[in-house]
Short mmCIF file of C-alpha atoms (C1' of nucleotides) in Angstrom, two decimals:
data_model
loop_
_atom_site.label_atom_id
_atom_site.label_comp_id
_atom_site.label_asym_id
_atom_site.label_seq_id
_atom_site.Cartn_x
_atom_site.Cartn_y
_atom_site.Cartn_z
CA MET A 1 128.88 100.93 213.78
CA LEU A 2 130.85 100.57 216.96
CA LYS A 3 133.78 102.52 215.50
CA ALA A 4 131.68 105.64 215.05
CA HIS A 5 131.00 105.87 218.76
CA MET A 6 134.35 104.80 220.16
CA SER A 7 135.26 108.30 221.27
CA VAL A 8 132.25 108.52 223.58
CA ILE A 9 132.73 104.99 224.80
CA CYS A 10 136.37 105.61 225.62
CA ARG A 11 135.46 108.60 227.72
CA SER A 12 132.95 106.61 229.76
CA PRO A 13 133.94 106.32 233.41
CA LEU A 14 133.21 102.62 233.11
CA PHE A 15 136.33 102.18 231.00
CA SER A 16 138.62 104.73 232.51
CA GLY A 17 142.11 103.37 232.89
CA ILE A 18 141.66 100.95 230.01
CA LYS A 19 143.52 101.51 226.75
CA THR A 20 141.56 101.98 223.53
CA GLU A 21 142.97 98.88 221.86
CA GLU A 22 142.26 96.74 224.88
CA LEU A 23 138.78 98.20 225.01
CA GLU A 24 137.95 97.29 221.41
CA GLN A 25 139.10 93.75 222.06
CA LEU A 26 137.04 93.63 225.20
CA LEU A 27 133.87 94.93 223.57
CA ASN A 28 134.04 92.66 220.54
CA LYS A 29 135.48 89.44 221.81
CA CYS A 30 134.37 89.30 225.39
CA PHE A 31 131.36 91.42 226.15
CA HIS A 32 129.39 90.90 222.99
CA ALA A 33 128.13 94.42 223.55
CA LYS A 34 125.66 95.73 221.01
CA ILE A 35 125.06 99.17 219.59
CA GLN A 36 121.35 99.83 219.44
CA THR A 37 119.43 102.74 217.95
CA TYR A 38 116.09 103.93 219.27
CA ALA A 39 113.38 106.21 217.96
CA ARG A 40 111.50 108.80 219.95
CA GLY A 41 108.86 107.17 222.11
CA GLU A 42 110.50 103.75 222.34
CA VAL A 43 111.05 102.15 225.71
CA ILE A 44 114.49 100.67 226.34
CA ALA A 45 113.75 99.05 229.66
CA HIS A 46 110.56 98.56 231.58
CA ARG A 47 110.21 98.92 235.30
CA GLU A 48 110.01 95.48 236.94
CA ALA A 49 111.54 93.70 233.96
CA PRO A 50 114.72 91.72 234.64
CA VAL A 51 117.99 93.56 234.05
CA GLU A 52 119.75 91.77 231.22
CA PHE A 53 122.10 94.53 230.20
CA PHE A 54 123.39 97.90 231.26
CA VAL A 55 122.51 100.85 229.05
CA LEU A 56 125.34 103.18 228.14
CA PRO A 57 123.83 106.15 226.28
CA LEU A 58 125.96 107.45 223.43
CA LYS A 59 123.75 109.97 221.69
CA GLY A 60 120.28 111.44 221.95
CA ARG A 61 118.00 111.99 224.89
CA ILE A 62 116.75 109.27 227.18
CA ALA A 63 114.55 109.85 230.23
CA ILE A 64 114.59 107.93 233.47
CA VAL A 65 110.94 107.78 234.45
CA SER A 66 109.16 106.74 237.63
CA GLU A 67 105.49 106.74 236.85
CA ARG A 68 102.44 105.92 238.91
CA SER A 69 99.10 104.69 237.77
CA SER A 70 97.73 107.89 239.30
CA GLY A 71 99.57 109.84 236.64
CA GLU A 72 102.20 111.46 238.83
CA ARG A 73 105.65 111.02 237.43
CA ILE A 74 109.13 112.17 238.15
CA ILE A 75 111.87 112.11 235.60
CA ASP A 76 115.55 112.62 235.09
CA ILE A 77 117.68 112.65 231.96
CA MET A 78 120.45 110.11 231.34
CA ARG A 79 123.92 111.45 230.94
CA GLU A 80 126.08 110.43 228.00
CA GLY A 81 128.57 107.73 228.84
CA VAL A 82 127.14 106.97 232.26
CA PRO A 83 125.71 103.45 232.32
CA TYR A 84 122.31 102.81 233.85
CA GLY A 85 121.27 99.55 235.37
CA PRO A 86 124.14 98.70 237.74
CA ILE A 87 122.23 99.83 240.81
CA SER A 88 119.23 97.69 239.99
CA TYR A 89 121.51 94.80 239.26
CA TYR A 90 124.12 94.88 241.97
CA SER A 91 121.68 95.70 244.72
CA GLY A 92 120.38 92.22 244.17
CA ALA A 93 116.96 93.34 242.93
CA LYS A 94 118.01 92.42 239.38
CA ARG A 95 114.97 94.21 238.08
CA TRP A 96 114.61 97.67 236.64
CA ILE A 97 113.30 100.07 239.23
CA VAL A 98 112.55 102.70 236.59
CA THR A 99 111.52 102.87 232.97
CA LEU A 100 113.93 104.17 230.33
CA GLU A 101 112.03 106.19 227.77
CA VAL A 102 113.50 107.64 224.58
CA LEU A 103 112.72 111.36 224.19
CA ALA A 104 114.64 111.91 220.97
CA ASP A 105 116.25 109.49 218.54
CA SER A 106 119.11 107.93 220.42
CA VAL A 107 121.96 105.47 220.31
CA ALA A 108 123.08 103.32 223.19
CA LEU A 109 125.57 100.58 223.90
CA LEU A 110 123.99 97.56 225.55
CA ILE A 111 126.42 95.75 227.83
CA PRO A 112 125.48 92.31 229.17
CA HIS A 113 125.49 92.55 232.93
CA ASP A 114 127.81 89.64 233.46
CA ILE A 115 130.93 91.45 232.33
CA ILE A 116 131.98 91.81 235.89
CA THR A 117 130.44 88.97 237.81
CA ASN A 118 131.47 86.40 235.19
CA PRO A 119 134.59 87.73 233.55
CA CYS A 120 135.74 85.62 230.62
CA SER A 121 139.31 84.45 230.53
CA LYS A 122 140.41 87.29 228.29
CA SER A 123 138.92 90.11 230.31
CA CYS A 124 140.12 88.81 233.64
CA GLY A 125 143.00 91.22 233.67
CA MET A 126 140.49 94.04 233.63
CA HIS A 127 138.13 92.52 236.12
CA VAL A 128 139.43 94.45 239.09
CA LYS A 129 139.63 97.70 237.19
CA LEU A 130 136.07 97.33 235.89
CA THR A 131 134.73 96.57 239.35
CA GLU A 132 136.46 99.60 240.77
CA ASN A 133 135.08 101.77 237.99
CA MET A 134 131.64 100.37 238.62
CA LEU A 135 131.95 101.27 242.29
CA GLY A 136 132.67 104.86 241.32
CA ILE A 137 129.77 104.97 238.90
CA VAL A 138 127.26 103.56 241.33
CA SER A 139 128.47 105.97 244.01
CA CYS A 140 128.05 108.90 241.67
CA SER A 141 124.56 107.76 240.73
CA ALA A 142 123.77 107.58 244.41
CA MET A 143 125.05 111.12 244.86
CA GLN A 144 122.76 112.16 242.06
CA LEU A 145 119.85 110.57 243.88
CA ASP A 146 120.84 112.30 247.06
CA LEU A 147 120.92 115.61 245.25
CA ARG A 148 117.43 114.98 243.99
CA LEU A 149 116.32 114.01 247.45
CA ASN A 150 117.65 117.28 248.76
CA LEU A 151 115.74 119.15 246.11
CA LEU A 152 112.47 117.39 246.89
CA SER A 153 112.93 117.97 250.59
CA TYR A 154 112.21 121.66 250.05
CA LYS A 155 108.55 122.23 250.60
CA GLY A 156 108.21 125.47 248.67
CA ILE A 157 108.18 125.74 244.90
CA ARG A 158 110.46 128.73 244.95
CA GLU A 159 113.09 126.93 246.99
CA ARG A 160 113.05 124.01 244.58
CA ILE A 161 113.39 126.29 241.59
CA VAL A 162 116.23 128.17 243.21
CA TYR A 163 118.03 124.99 244.19
CA TYR A 164 117.66 123.66 240.67
CA LEU A 165 118.80 126.87 239.01
CA LEU A 166 121.82 127.17 241.29
CA THR A 167 122.73 123.58 240.54
CA GLN A 168 122.47 124.15 236.80
CA SER A 169 124.38 127.38 237.08
CA SER A 170 127.11 125.60 238.98
CA LEU A 171 127.24 122.81 236.39
CA ASN A 172 127.57 125.36 233.59
CA GLY A 173 129.99 127.51 235.49
CA SER A 174 128.04 130.63 234.64
CA LEU A 175 125.07 132.71 235.76
CA ARG A 176 123.69 132.60 232.23
CA PHE A 177 122.82 129.20 230.87
CA CYS A 178 120.32 127.17 228.95
CA LEU A 179 117.89 124.87 230.68
CA PRO A 180 118.17 121.26 229.51
CA LEU A 181 114.48 120.61 230.23
CA ASN A 182 111.32 122.13 228.86
CA ARG A 183 108.73 123.43 231.31
CA ASN A 184 106.80 120.21 231.53
CA GLU A 185 109.89 118.17 232.19
CA MET A 186 111.20 120.70 234.66
CA ALA A 187 107.91 120.66 236.55
CA ASP A 188 108.13 116.87 236.65
CA TYR A 189 111.70 117.08 237.86
CA LEU A 190 110.75 119.49 240.62
CA ASN A 191 107.65 117.43 241.29
CA VAL A 192 105.31 120.42 241.14
CA SER A 193 102.52 121.38 238.77
CA ARG A 194 103.49 123.24 235.66
CA PRO A 195 101.18 126.25 236.12
CA SER A 196 102.35 126.75 239.69
CA MET A 197 105.93 126.62 238.54
CA SER A 198 105.27 129.11 235.75
CA ARG A 199 103.55 131.43 238.20
CA GLU A 200 106.53 131.32 240.52
CA LEU A 201 109.01 131.81 237.70
CA SER A 202 107.29 134.92 236.44
CA GLU A 203 107.02 136.31 239.95
CA MET A 204 110.72 135.77 240.41
CA LYS A 205 111.31 137.55 237.14
CA SER A 206 109.17 140.50 238.12
CA GLU A 207 110.98 140.68 241.44
CA GLY A 208 114.20 141.01 239.52
CA LEU A 209 115.78 137.85 240.91
CA ILE A 210 116.17 136.13 237.57
CA ASP A 211 115.50 136.79 233.92
CA TYR A 212 114.63 134.42 231.12
CA HIS A 213 113.47 134.16 227.57
CA LYS A 214 112.46 130.69 226.52
CA ASN A 215 115.10 128.40 228.00
CA ASN A 216 117.83 130.96 228.46
CA ILE A 217 118.10 131.79 232.10
CA THR A 218 120.06 134.52 233.77
CA ILE A 219 120.49 134.60 237.51
CA ILE A 220 120.52 138.23 238.51
CA LYS A 221 120.83 137.98 242.28
CA PRO A 222 122.85 134.84 242.99
CA ASP A 223 123.56 135.71 246.61
CA LEU A 224 119.92 136.37 247.40
CA LEU A 225 118.95 133.05 245.83
CA ALA A 226 121.69 131.22 247.70
CA LYS A 227 120.34 132.61 250.95
CA MET A 228 116.89 131.22 250.19
CA THR A 229 117.94 127.60 249.95
CA GLY A 230 119.67 127.93 253.30
CA GLU A 231 122.48 125.80 252.02
CA TYR A 232 124.19 123.99 249.26
CA PRO A 233 124.68 125.24 245.78
CA LEU A 234 126.45 121.92 245.10
CA LYS A 235 129.75 120.91 243.68
CA PRO A 236 129.42 119.72 240.10
CA ARG A 237 130.57 116.13 239.77
CA GLU A 238 132.60 113.51 238.02
CA MET B 1 136.24 95.17 272.96
CA LEU B 2 136.24 94.01 269.39
CA LYS B 3 135.46 90.44 270.42
CA ALA B 4 132.14 91.43 271.92
CA HIS B 5 130.85 92.66 268.60
CA MET B 6 132.29 90.10 266.25
CA SER B 7 128.96 88.45 265.63
CA VAL B 8 127.48 91.65 264.21
CA ILE B 9 130.62 92.43 262.28
CA CYS B 10 130.69 88.98 260.73
CA ARG B 11 127.17 89.39 259.49
CA SER B 12 127.94 92.71 257.80
CA PRO B 13 127.54 92.51 254.03
CA LEU B 14 130.93 94.21 253.80
CA PHE B 15 132.59 91.01 254.98
CA SER B 16 130.38 88.41 253.44
CA GLY B 17 132.41 85.57 251.97
CA ILE B 18 135.26 86.17 254.38
CA LYS B 19 135.96 83.68 257.14
CA THR B 20 135.84 84.76 260.76
CA GLU B 21 139.50 84.00 261.43
CA GLU B 22 140.61 85.86 258.34
CA LEU B 23 138.39 88.72 259.34
CA GLU B 24 139.91 89.08 262.80
CA GLN B 25 143.35 89.15 261.26
CA LEU B 26 142.19 91.71 258.75
CA LEU B 27 140.63 94.01 261.32
CA ASN B 28 143.55 93.94 263.75
CA LYS B 29 146.62 93.74 261.60
CA CYS B 30 145.61 95.50 258.40
CA PHE B 31 142.71 97.87 258.81
CA HIS B 32 143.50 99.26 262.22
CA ALA B 33 139.76 99.55 262.63
CA LYS B 34 138.56 101.04 265.88
CA ILE B 35 135.56 100.35 268.04
CA GLN B 36 134.07 103.59 269.20
CA THR B 37 131.25 104.30 271.62
CA TYR B 38 129.01 107.34 271.42
CA ALA B 39 126.54 108.98 273.76
CA ARG B 40 123.19 110.37 272.80
CA GLY B 41 123.55 113.72 271.09
CA GLU B 42 127.08 113.21 269.82
CA VAL B 43 127.89 113.78 266.18
CA ILE B 44 129.96 111.11 264.47
CA ALA B 45 130.50 112.87 261.19
CA HIS B 46 129.74 116.38 260.05
CA ARG B 47 128.41 117.29 256.66
CA GLU B 48 131.18 118.77 254.52
CA ALA B 49 133.95 117.29 256.65
CA PRO B 50 136.41 114.99 254.86
CA VAL B 51 135.60 111.29 254.95
CA GLU B 52 138.38 109.62 256.89
CA PHE B 53 136.60 106.42 257.78
CA PHE B 54 133.48 104.45 257.10
CA VAL B 55 131.04 104.01 259.95
CA LEU B 56 129.75 100.53 260.58
CA PRO B 57 127.05 100.75 263.25
CA LEU B 58 127.03 97.84 265.69
CA LYS B 59 124.58 98.86 268.34
CA GLY B 60 122.30 101.75 269.21
CA ARG B 61 120.53 104.27 267.10
CA ILE B 62 122.21 106.67 264.71
CA ALA B 63 120.40 109.13 262.46
CA ILE B 64 121.42 110.24 258.99
CA VAL B 65 120.44 113.88 258.93
CA SER B 66 120.22 116.46 256.17
CA GLU B 67 119.55 119.76 257.78
CA ARG B 68 119.13 123.24 256.46
CA SER B 69 119.79 126.51 258.15
CA SER B 70 116.09 127.21 257.64
CA GLY B 71 115.37 124.38 260.06
CA GLU B 72 113.88 121.90 257.63
CA ARG B 73 115.44 118.50 258.01
CA ILE B 74 115.01 115.02 256.69
CA ILE B 75 116.32 112.01 258.43
CA ASP B 76 116.85 108.30 258.11
CA ILE B 77 118.10 105.71 260.57
CA MET B 78 121.29 103.72 260.00
CA ARG B 79 120.95 99.98 259.79
CA GLU B 80 123.16 97.72 261.87
CA GLY B 81 126.06 96.31 259.94
CA VAL B 82 125.60 98.52 256.90
CA PRO B 83 128.56 100.87 256.55
CA TYR B 84 127.97 104.53 255.80
CA GLY B 85 130.43 106.74 254.01
CA PRO B 86 131.33 104.73 250.91
CA ILE B 87 129.06 106.76 248.64
CA SER B 88 130.54 110.06 249.77
CA TYR B 89 133.98 108.59 249.38
CA TYR B 90 133.87 106.61 246.16
CA SER B 91 131.84 109.20 244.30
CA GLY B 92 134.95 111.31 244.49
CA ALA B 93 133.38 113.96 246.71
CA LYS B 94 135.38 112.57 249.66
CA ARG B 95 133.29 114.69 251.97
CA TRP B 96 130.30 113.77 254.08
CA ILE B 97 127.10 114.80 252.38
CA VAL B 98 125.10 114.26 255.57
CA THR B 99 125.56 114.49 259.30
CA LEU B 100 125.56 111.36 261.46
CA GLU B 101 123.84 112.08 264.75
CA VAL B 102 123.60 109.69 267.68
CA LEU B 103 120.02 109.29 268.94
CA ALA B 104 120.75 106.72 271.64
CA ASP B 105 124.00 105.46 273.11
CA SER B 106 125.69 103.57 270.31
CA VAL B 107 128.70 101.58 269.27
CA ALA B 108 130.28 101.67 265.85
CA LEU B 109 133.28 100.25 264.06
CA LEU B 110 135.33 102.90 262.31
CA ILE B 111 137.06 101.58 259.22
CA PRO B 112 139.74 103.70 257.55
CA HIS B 113 138.60 104.31 253.99
CA ASP B 114 141.76 103.07 252.40
CA ILE B 115 141.09 99.42 253.08
CA ILE B 116 140.11 98.96 249.48
CA THR B 117 141.92 101.58 247.51
CA ASN B 118 145.24 100.84 249.26
CA PRO B 119 145.14 97.20 250.33
CA CYS B 120 148.08 96.19 252.41
CA SER B 121 150.03 93.13 251.45
CA LYS B 122 148.18 90.88 253.84
CA SER B 123 144.69 91.85 252.82
CA CYS B 124 145.38 91.76 249.10
CA GLY B 125 143.82 88.40 248.77
CA MET B 126 140.58 89.92 249.94
CA HIS B 127 140.83 93.05 247.91
CA VAL B 128 138.62 91.82 245.09
CA LYS B 129 136.07 90.37 247.43
CA LEU B 130 135.89 93.55 249.47
CA THR B 131 135.44 95.67 246.38
CA GLU B 132 132.65 93.43 245.16
CA ASN B 133 130.97 93.60 248.55
CA MET B 134 131.31 97.35 248.53
CA LEU B 135 129.65 97.48 245.13
CA GLY B 136 126.68 95.61 246.53
CA ILE B 137 126.47 97.85 249.57
CA VAL B 138 126.62 101.07 247.61
CA SER B 139 123.99 99.74 245.21
CA CYS B 140 121.71 98.85 248.10
CA SER B 141 122.19 102.27 249.62
CA ALA B 142 121.26 103.76 246.27
CA MET B 143 118.11 101.62 246.19
CA GLN B 144 117.29 102.97 249.61
CA LEU B 145 117.66 106.50 248.31
CA ASP B 146 115.47 105.66 245.35
CA LEU B 147 112.83 104.31 247.68
CA ARG B 148 112.91 107.52 249.63
CA LEU B 149 112.70 109.50 246.41
CA ASN B 150 109.61 107.55 245.49
CA LEU B 151 108.07 108.32 248.81
CA LEU B 152 108.77 112.05 248.56
CA SER B 153 107.40 112.16 245.06
CA TYR B 154 103.91 111.67 246.44
CA LYS B 155 102.37 115.06 246.93
CA GLY B 156 99.74 114.08 249.47
CA ILE B 157 100.42 113.34 253.11
CA ARG B 158 98.12 110.37 253.07
CA GLU B 159 99.91 108.77 250.14
CA ARG B 160 103.23 109.18 251.89
CA ILE B 161 101.91 107.66 255.07
CA VAL B 162 100.41 104.76 253.18
CA TYR B 163 103.56 104.16 251.21
CA TYR B 164 105.60 104.22 254.38
CA LEU B 165 103.26 101.93 256.29
CA LEU B 166 103.11 99.44 253.44
CA THR B 167 106.89 99.45 253.25
CA GLN B 168 107.21 98.82 256.96
CA SER B 169 104.55 96.15 256.84
CA SER B 170 106.40 94.45 254.03
CA LEU B 171 109.67 94.63 255.94
CA ASN B 172 108.04 93.07 258.98
CA GLY B 173 106.11 90.54 256.99
CA SER B 174 102.95 91.34 258.88
CA LEU B 175 100.01 93.74 258.93
CA ARG B 176 100.68 94.42 262.61
CA PHE B 177 104.00 95.93 263.46
CA CYS B 178 105.82 98.48 265.53
CA LEU B 179 107.00 101.76 264.04
CA PRO B 180 110.74 102.29 264.40
CA LEU B 181 110.33 106.08 264.52
CA ASN B 182 108.52 108.37 266.90
CA ARG B 183 106.08 110.91 265.49
CA ASN B 184 108.60 113.67 265.14
CA GLU B 185 111.07 111.46 263.35
CA MET B 186 108.39 109.99 261.17
CA ALA B 187 107.18 113.45 260.17
CA ASP B 188 110.77 114.34 259.29
CA TYR B 189 111.11 111.14 257.31
CA LEU B 190 107.94 111.88 255.36
CA ASN B 191 109.00 115.52 255.12
CA VAL B 192 105.67 116.85 256.41
CA SER B 193 104.72 118.73 259.56
CA ARG B 194 103.97 116.67 262.60
CA PRO B 195 100.50 118.10 263.32
CA SER B 196 99.42 117.54 259.72
CA MET B 197 100.63 113.98 259.89
CA SER B 198 98.84 113.38 263.17
CA ARG B 199 95.66 114.81 261.72
CA GLU B 200 95.87 112.51 258.74
CA LEU B 201 96.67 109.49 260.88
CA SER B 202 93.66 110.00 263.10
CA GLU B 203 91.41 110.52 260.09
CA MET B 204 92.67 107.27 258.63
CA LYS B 205 91.95 105.60 261.92
CA SER B 206 88.42 106.98 262.09
CA GLU B 207 87.85 105.85 258.51
CA GLY B 208 88.77 102.37 259.62
CA LEU B 209 91.75 102.03 257.30
CA ILE B 210 94.28 101.52 260.06
CA ASP B 211 94.42 101.27 263.80
CA TYR B 212 97.15 102.20 266.23
CA HIS B 213 98.00 102.68 269.84
CA LYS B 214 101.29 104.40 270.46
CA ASN B 215 103.69 102.88 267.95
CA ASN B 216 101.82 99.68 267.32
CA ILE B 217 100.20 99.89 263.94
CA THR B 218 97.64 97.59 262.39
CA ILE B 219 96.76 97.87 258.74
CA ILE B 220 93.09 96.99 258.48
CA LYS B 221 92.44 97.49 254.77
CA PRO B 222 95.72 96.61 253.02
CA ASP B 223 94.16 96.37 249.57
CA LEU B 224 92.52 99.78 249.83
CA LEU B 225 95.80 101.32 250.93
CA ALA B 226 97.70 99.61 248.14
CA LYS B 227 95.28 101.10 245.65
CA MET B 228 95.99 104.59 246.95
CA THR B 229 99.69 104.57 246.24
CA GLY B 230 98.94 103.48 242.70
CA GLU B 231 101.90 101.19 242.85
CA TYR B 232 104.72 99.58 244.69
CA PRO B 233 104.52 98.09 248.10
CA LEU B 234 108.25 97.25 247.67
CA LYS B 235 110.34 94.16 247.98
CA PRO B 236 112.27 94.09 251.25
CA ARG B 237 115.99 93.99 250.54
CA GLU B 238 119.39 92.58 251.18
"C1'" DT C 1 100.84 130.45 203.53
"C1'" DT C 2 97.35 128.18 206.28
"C1'" DT C 3 96.49 124.65 209.49
"C1'" DT C 4 97.40 121.74 213.28
"C1'" DA C 5 99.91 120.45 217.16
"C1'" DT C 6 102.84 121.43 220.94
"C1'" DA C 7 104.80 124.49 224.34
"C1'" DT C 8 104.17 128.24 227.40
"C1'" DG C 9 101.93 131.96 230.16
"C1'" DT C 10 97.84 133.53 233.00
"C1'" DA C 11 93.79 133.67 236.00
"C1'" DG C 12 90.23 132.14 239.42
"C1'" DC C 13 88.76 128.87 242.52
"C1'" DT C 14 89.48 125.31 245.81
"C1'" DT C 15 92.02 122.26 248.61
"C1'" DT C 16 95.85 120.89 251.20
"C1'" DG C 17 98.81 121.23 254.56
"C1'" DG C 18 101.87 124.36 257.44
"C1'" DC C 19 101.95 126.80 261.68
"C1'" DA C 20 101.08 128.29 266.37
"C1'" DA C 21 99.08 127.36 270.43
"C1'" DC C 22 97.32 124.46 273.66
"C1'" DA C 23 95.66 120.05 275.92
"C1'" DA C 24 96.48 115.42 277.24
"C1'" DA C 25 99.40 111.79 278.18
"C1'" DT C 26 103.57 109.28 279.09
"C1'" DC C 27 108.06 108.85 281.15
"C1'" DG C 28 112.00 109.32 284.27
"C1'" DG C 29 114.02 110.71 287.86
"C1'" DA C 30 114.19 112.93 292.68
"C1'" DT D 1 104.82 109.61 295.06
"C1'" DC D 2 105.05 113.94 292.70
"C1'" DC D 3 107.05 117.04 289.47
"C1'" DG D 4 109.17 118.53 285.23
"C1'" DA D 5 110.24 117.14 280.63
"C1'" DT D 6 109.25 115.05 276.50
"C1'" DT D 7 105.94 113.09 273.42
"C1'" DT D 8 101.57 112.99 271.27
"C1'" DG D 9 96.89 114.60 269.93
"C1'" DT D 10 93.77 118.48 268.54
"C1'" DT D 11 92.07 122.79 266.70
"C1'" DG D 12 91.57 127.05 263.79
"C1'" DC D 13 93.49 130.08 260.68
"C1'" DC D 14 95.89 131.23 256.57
"C1'" DA D 15 99.12 130.88 252.85
"C1'" DA D 16 100.81 127.99 249.27
"C1'" DA D 17 100.09 125.37 245.54
"C1'" DG D 18 97.01 122.26 242.76
"C1'" DC D 19 93.60 122.14 239.08
"C1'" DT D 20 90.77 123.62 235.16
"C1'" DA D 21 90.33 126.45 231.61
"C1'" DC D 22 91.79 129.51 228.39
"C1'" DA D 23 95.00 132.65 225.84
"C1'" DT D 24 99.17 133.20 223.42
"C1'" DA D 25 103.11 131.72 221.02
"C1'" DT D 26 106.13 128.86 218.66
"C1'" DA D 27 107.02 125.04 215.72
"C1'" DA D 28 105.93 121.55 212.48
"C1'" DA D 29 103.14 119.87 208.74
"C1'" DA D 30 100.06 120.25 204.90
#
DNA sequence: TTTTATATGTAGCTTTGGCAACAAATCGGA
DNA sequence: TCCGATTTGTTGCCAAAGCTACATATAAAA
């Protein structure tokens, strides 16, 4: 079970600088980490619940959801190999600040949170390395939040769309790429209403700024778009 | 110079668990940290510039600003004793993602960033502790960003105001408190226009939800307000 | 294939909030 | 004390975007 996913696990920034053999030892003997499978619709962690483990997604599609009783929600998608939970835990809150919702059948590694704060005798050698890795991961997550904050600080729908498209383009290293979100999810991500977003998208298409069929986007006038956001196409990351 | 500020420095979460005598040694002999004073209007760090040091504010008022060429800007205020820079640095970007702008004459401790990644022989004993502290700080900063994200995800001005007021109330542990921001800054923080915010504030006052004179706010109907945000008054922090 | 569900595009109407412009008030020197 | 500068409150107008409702399209299931 664990074997099948070792390649993804090895590539996780949490374990960078640790040899594969050491890692297997660590996972089995010390961490008591568990592979868990989830079906679409399941909830891995509930907002407000205590953080008992970090979630390291290995396969599938898991959403990070902040939902209000009023129905508004904003979402993001977890990235393979990047553990979620450390921020909630190490900030001292020790409770989930978001809900993790499974969008498509997924597999994740659950890592008890005490791997770093209470290293067992065997993993002590890795303690420092793991803490350093964790520092990098949490910093990157914070950058991700900052990116999102920048996006939401645009007041216009068009600016948000442009910022998002430029970011995606930059991540893909091309002006043609495939959107990872469907329209509903994208509207949630941009924190705008879906019809308004659709309206804007088709206007942008008719103005010849972009083109798209389904989820395949082509940016036609990158420089014009870049001018609109006033700043910042973004460096990819990690 | 350093002496005068030791009490604030000692209380910084960056040095928690380190004794005062050890700390003085550390600061003088190993870190080569510098006390720096700034006048209103000065810029401590420029967005995009390389991160050469972390900024630990000791006194005064320093704003964290994200500004666009289009003039839109969002701001936050640095908290005494909480270093800024680690996220930019440890995420691997190694460049400032914001600008630090001095609002009122201030004093800060500048800490070369290599205190953790390249510990000198004398500070090695503290290396682990410092890294752990840093992990906590970065996590808390990320929580702060998440909080902000939550605020901006409200589409209505009133909801944002309410969320902000409830947060401040919770921080002060009272329904009567003093706003730390003037109207302009608060409008920037909420990412709305100042006149619209003023309009909403006075409507809320006339509806008897809140009362205020200058910066002194009283929340009159806390339960009604709490219902409006649908969620989350927030736990203080750190 | 037909049927049902889900995703996407479109349109009209209404509300919200941005903006500009101005008035009132507060503050800090000279 | 008075004067200029900054801060705050207020108003009206207009554009942007939300919402409902429906049409179309694509995908999945029967």
